[in-house]
């Protein structure tokens, strides 16, 4: 995914994809470092830039981005000491990009999904569904150490807005410790959840199909968020809150292939890549590969 730089407020007419970086990890609770994610994902994505009609042997797809306009809109201006003000900057920037192109948002910690989702919803003028690949639910509310706004709260915050809700929210890959009443919460709120054990039992394709069906049932457009810690940390160790027992690289890429074919998805973010926690660089390489596969299916 190689691109030209552009001001998000002045995207050229006909821009198909607008890339936005959010080098912010002020919402993390364990290990920082996701602030370095956007830069490294961009760098690794250059490997996947193919404008010559190349053949992807993994998918059987002949890929040609020659007619696709991709613009890198740079990084969102941040105030690192103020997460709410940073969130407002994310919302405004992503809204501007979404008004004229398909937003690809590179994190950064998972808090960014809340303002990014709101920015896309404002640009579209409608409620959005959510497809959410993660090892954690991120539905928590206020916490004494972090207040209301942190990387464990974005889905809770989104549910409190006019733009989205749990009844059109699908989660895939969960396996972390949740609240004792989480199963009851899922049923009461109307969430669709495929745990990591469900992926093992039923396969990633079936779980993604369920996620798409649920998230699109009541809305016209869907936001996709991918936390890299959905992947097994022995494969992708560069993340701040790893949980063992995750999906493998092939399952992630298969999921991104199918999600790229979903016409209702109107924006994507990929978050929680912490390059300095992975000297092998495999985490950021997998992140770039996942986004490339998604964009190939959607635009290539």
Coordinates of C-alpha atoms in Angstrom, one line a residue:
X1 CA 0.0 0.0 0.0
X2 CA 2.1 2.8 -1.3
X3 CA 0.6 6.3 -1.4
X4 CA 1.1 10.0 -2.0
X5 CA 0.8 12.4 0.8
X6 CA -2.2 14.7 0.9
X7 CA -3.8 17.2 3.3
X8 CA -7.0 15.5 4.6
X9 CA -8.8 18.9 4.2
X10 CA -7.7 19.0 0.5
X11 CA -7.9 15.5 -0.9
X12 CA -7.9 15.5 -4.7
X13 CA -11.1 14.6 -6.4
X14 CA -11.4 10.9 -7.1
X15 CA -9.3 9.8 -4.1
X16 CA -10.4 6.2 -3.3
X17 CA -8.5 5.6 -0.1
X18 CA -7.3 8.1 2.6
X19 CA -4.7 6.8 5.1
X20 CA -4.5 8.4 8.5
X21 CA -2.0 7.7 11.2
X22 CA -2.7 8.0 15.0
X23 CA 0.6 7.7 16.8
X24 CA -1.0 7.9 20.2
X25 CA -0.8 5.4 23.2
X26 CA -2.1 7.6 26.0
X27 CA -4.9 5.2 26.6
X28 CA -2.9 2.0 27.3
X29 CA -2.9 0.2 30.6
X30 CA 0.0 -2.1 30.3
X31 CA 2.9 -1.6 27.9
X32 CA 3.2 1.5 25.8
X33 CA 4.7 1.7 22.3
X34 CA 1.8 1.7 19.9
X35 CA 2.6 5.3 19.1
X36 CA 5.3 3.9 16.8
X37 CA 2.8 1.6 15.0
X38 CA 1.6 3.9 12.1
X39 CA 5.1 4.7 10.9
X40 CA 6.2 1.0 10.9
X41 CA 3.0 -0.2 9.3
X42 CA 3.4 2.3 6.5
X43 CA 7.0 1.3 6.0
X44 CA 6.2 -2.4 5.8
X45 CA 3.2 -1.8 3.5
X46 CA 5.5 -0.7 0.7
X47 CA 6.4 -4.3 0.1
X48 CA 2.8 -5.0 -0.9
X49 CA 2.6 -2.1 -3.4
X50 CA 1.8 -3.9 -6.7
X51 CA 0.4 -1.8 -9.6
X52 CA 1.4 -4.2 -12.3
X53 CA -1.4 -6.7 -12.3
X54 CA 0.5 -9.1 -10.1
X55 CA -0.9 -12.5 -9.2
X56 CA -1.5 -13.3 -5.5
X57 CA -0.9 -17.0 -5.2
X58 CA -2.4 -17.1 -1.7
X59 CA -5.8 -15.9 -3.0
X60 CA -5.8 -16.7 -6.7
X61 CA -6.5 -13.0 -7.2
X62 CA -4.9 -10.9 -9.9
X63 CA -4.2 -7.6 -8.2
X64 CA -4.0 -4.3 -9.9
X65 CA -4.1 -1.0 -8.0
X66 CA -3.3 1.0 -11.1
X67 CA -6.7 2.7 -11.2
X68 CA -7.0 3.1 -7.4
X69 CA -6.0 6.5 -5.9
X70 CA -4.4 6.1 -2.4
X71 CA -3.4 9.2 -0.5
X72 CA -1.5 9.3 2.8
X73 CA -3.1 12.1 4.9
X74 CA -0.3 12.0 7.5
X75 CA -0.8 11.8 11.2
X76 CA -3.6 13.3 13.3
X77 CA -2.4 16.3 15.3
X78 CA -2.1 15.1 18.9
X79 CA -2.1 16.6 22.4
X80 CA -0.4 13.7 24.2
X81 CA -1.3 14.9 27.7
X82 CA -5.1 15.2 26.9
X83 CA -6.8 12.1 25.6
X84 CA -10.2 13.8 25.0
X85 CA -8.7 16.6 23.0
X86 CA -6.7 14.1 21.0
X87 CA -9.9 12.2 20.4
X88 CA -11.5 15.3 19.0
X89 CA -8.7 15.7 16.6
X90 CA -9.1 12.1 15.5
X91 CA -12.8 12.6 15.0
X92 CA -12.5 15.7 13.0
X93 CA -9.7 14.4 10.8
X94 CA -11.3 11.0 10.1
X95 CA -14.7 12.7 9.4
X96 CA -12.9 14.9 6.8
X97 CA -11.3 11.9 5.1
X98 CA -14.5 9.9 5.2
X99 CA -16.4 12.7 3.4
X100 CA -14.6 11.9 0.1
X101 CA -12.8 8.6 0.4
X102 CA -12.5 5.3 2.3
X103 CA -10.6 5.8 5.6
X104 CA -7.8 3.5 6.6
X105 CA -6.7 4.5 10.2
X106 CA -3.5 3.2 11.6
X107 CA -3.0 3.0 15.4
X108 CA -2.0 3.7 18.0
X109 CA -4.0 2.2 20.8
X110 CA -7.6 1.0 20.6
X111 CA -9.1 4.2 22.1
X112 CA -8.9 5.8 18.7
X113 CA -11.8 3.6 17.4
X114 CA -14.3 5.6 19.4
X115 CA -13.6 9.0 17.9
X116 CA -12.8 7.5 14.5
X117 CA -16.1 5.6 14.4
X118 CA -17.9 8.8 15.3
X119 CA -16.1 10.8 12.6
X120 CA -17.1 8.2 9.9
X121 CA -20.7 8.2 11.2
X122 CA -20.9 12.0 11.0
X123 CA -19.5 12.0 7.5
X124 CA -22.0 9.3 6.4
X125 CA -24.9 10.8 8.2
X126 CA -26.1 7.5 9.6
X127 CA -25.7 4.9 12.3
X128 CA -23.0 2.3 11.7
X129 CA -22.6 -1.3 12.6
X130 CA -19.3 -2.6 14.0
X131 CA -17.1 -5.7 13.2
X132 CA -14.5 -6.0 15.8
X133 CA -11.5 -8.5 15.8
X134 CA -9.9 -8.6 19.2
X135 CA -8.9 -10.7 22.1
X136 CA -10.6 -8.2 24.5
X137 CA -14.2 -6.9 24.4
X138 CA -13.2 -3.2 25.2
X139 CA -16.7 -2.6 26.7
X140 CA -15.5 -1.4 30.0
X141 CA -16.6 1.9 31.5
X142 CA -14.9 4.2 33.9
X143 CA -11.7 3.0 35.7
X144 CA -10.1 4.8 38.7
X145 CA -6.7 4.9 37.0
X146 CA -7.8 6.1 33.6
X147 CA -11.3 7.6 33.9
X148 CA -13.8 7.1 31.1
X149 CA -11.5 7.4 28.1
X150 CA -8.9 4.6 27.7
X151 CA -8.2 1.7 25.4
X152 CA -10.6 -0.6 27.2
X153 CA -13.6 1.7 26.8
X154 CA -14.1 2.5 23.1
X155 CA -17.0 0.1 22.6
X156 CA -18.8 1.3 25.7
X157 CA -18.4 4.9 24.6
X158 CA -19.7 4.1 21.1
X159 CA -22.7 2.4 22.6
X160 CA -23.5 5.6 24.5
X161 CA -23.6 7.7 21.3
X162 CA -26.3 8.1 18.6
X163 CA -24.0 6.5 16.0
X164 CA -23.8 2.8 17.0
X165 CA -24.9 0.2 19.5
X166 CA -24.3 -3.4 20.6
X167 CA -27.3 -4.7 18.7
X168 CA -25.2 -4.2 15.5
X169 CA -21.8 -5.1 17.0
X170 CA -20.0 -8.3 16.2
X171 CA -16.8 -9.5 18.0
X172 CA -14.5 -12.2 16.8
X173 CA -11.6 -13.8 18.6
X174 CA -12.3 -13.0 22.2
X175 CA -10.3 -15.0 24.8
X176 CA -9.2 -12.6 27.6
X177 CA -10.6 -12.4 31.1
X178 CA -13.8 -10.5 31.1
X179 CA -16.2 -9.5 33.8
X180 CA -18.0 -12.4 35.6
X181 CA -21.3 -11.5 34.1
X182 CA -20.0 -11.0 30.5
X183 CA -22.1 -13.9 29.0
X184 CA -25.3 -12.4 30.4
X185 CA -24.2 -8.9 29.2
X186 CA -23.7 -10.3 25.7
X187 CA -27.2 -11.8 25.7
X188 CA -28.9 -8.8 27.2
X189 CA -27.3 -6.2 24.9
X190 CA -27.7 -8.3 21.7
X191 CA -24.0 -8.6 20.9
X192 CA -22.8 -11.2 18.5
X193 CA -19.6 -12.8 19.8
X194 CA -17.4 -15.6 18.3
X195 CA -14.8 -16.5 20.9
X196 CA -11.4 -17.8 20.0
X197 CA -12.7 -21.3 20.9
X198 CA -15.6 -20.8 18.3
X199 CA -13.0 -20.0 15.7
X200 CA -11.2 -23.3 16.6
X201 CA -14.5 -25.3 16.5
X202 CA -16.3 -23.7 13.5
X203 CA -13.6 -22.1 11.4
X204 CA -12.8 -18.4 10.8
X205 CA -14.9 -18.3 7.7
X206 CA -18.1 -19.3 9.5
X207 CA -17.4 -16.8 12.4
X208 CA -16.8 -14.0 9.9
X209 CA -20.0 -14.7 8.1
X210 CA -22.0 -14.6 11.3
X211 CA -20.3 -11.3 12.2
X212 CA -21.2 -9.7 8.9
X213 CA -24.8 -11.0 9.0
X214 CA -25.3 -9.5 12.5
X215 CA -23.5 -6.2 12.0
X216 CA -25.3 -5.5 8.7
X217 CA -28.8 -6.6 9.7
X218 CA -30.1 -3.2 10.7
X219 CA -27.7 -0.7 9.1
X220 CA -26.4 0.1 5.7
X221 CA -22.7 0.7 6.6
X222 CA -20.2 -1.0 8.9
X223 CA -17.0 0.1 10.5
X224 CA -14.2 -2.6 10.8
X225 CA -11.7 -2.5 13.7
X226 CA -8.8 -4.9 14.0
X227 CA -6.7 -5.2 17.1
X228 CA -3.6 -7.0 16.3
X229 CA -3.7 -8.8 19.6
X230 CA -6.5 -11.0 18.1
X231 CA -3.5 -12.9 16.7
X232 CA -1.6 -15.5 18.8
X233 CA 1.3 -13.5 20.4
X234 CA 3.9 -16.1 19.6
X235 CA 3.2 -15.1 16.0
X236 CA 2.6 -11.3 16.6
X237 CA 4.4 -10.4 19.9
X238 CA 4.5 -6.7 19.3
X239 CA 1.5 -5.6 21.2
X240 CA 1.0 -4.3 24.7
X241 CA -1.7 -6.7 26.1
X242 CA -1.0 -10.1 24.6
X243 CA -3.3 -13.0 25.2
X244 CA -2.3 -16.6 24.4
X245 CA -4.5 -18.8 22.3
X246 CA -5.2 -16.5 19.5
X247 CA -5.9 -16.9 15.8
X248 CA -3.0 -17.6 13.5
X249 CA -1.8 -15.5 10.6
X250 CA -3.6 -17.5 7.9
X251 CA -6.9 -17.1 9.8
X252 CA -6.4 -13.3 10.1
X253 CA -5.6 -13.0 6.4
X254 CA -8.6 -15.2 5.4
X255 CA -10.8 -13.0 7.6
X256 CA -9.5 -9.9 5.9
X257 CA -10.1 -11.4 2.5
X258 CA -13.8 -12.0 3.3
X259 CA -14.2 -8.7 5.0
X260 CA -12.8 -6.9 2.0
X261 CA -15.6 -8.4 -0.1
X262 CA -18.2 -7.0 2.2
X263 CA -19.6 -4.0 0.4
X264 CA -21.1 -2.5 3.6
X265 CA -17.8 -1.9 5.3
X266 CA -17.1 1.8 4.9
X267 CA -13.9 2.3 7.0
X268 CA -11.2 0.2 8.7
X269 CA -8.7 0.7 11.5
X270 CA -5.9 -1.5 12.7
X271 CA -4.6 -0.9 16.2
X272 CA -2.3 -1.9 19.0
X273 CA 0.9 -2.6 17.0
X274 CA 3.8 -1.9 19.3
X275 CA 6.9 -2.4 17.1
X276 CA 9.5 -2.0 19.9
X277 CA 8.1 -5.1 21.6
X278 CA 8.9 -7.2 18.5
X279 CA 12.5 -7.2 17.4
X280 CA 11.6 -9.6 14.5
X281 CA 9.3 -7.0 12.9
X282 CA 6.8 -9.7 12.2
X283 CA 3.9 -7.9 14.0
X284 CA 4.0 -4.8 11.8
X285 CA 4.6 -7.0 8.7
X286 CA 1.5 -9.0 9.5
X287 CA -0.5 -5.8 10.1
X288 CA 0.6 -4.5 6.7
X289 CA -0.2 -7.8 5.0
X290 CA -3.7 -7.9 6.6
X291 CA -4.5 -4.4 5.4
X292 CA -3.1 -5.2 2.0
X293 CA -5.4 -8.3 1.7
X294 CA -8.4 -6.3 2.8
X295 CA -7.7 -3.6 0.2
X296 CA -7.0 -6.1 -2.5
X297 CA -10.4 -7.6 -2.0
X298 CA -12.2 -4.3 -1.8
X299 CA -10.4 -2.3 -4.5
X300 CA -7.8 -4.4 -6.3

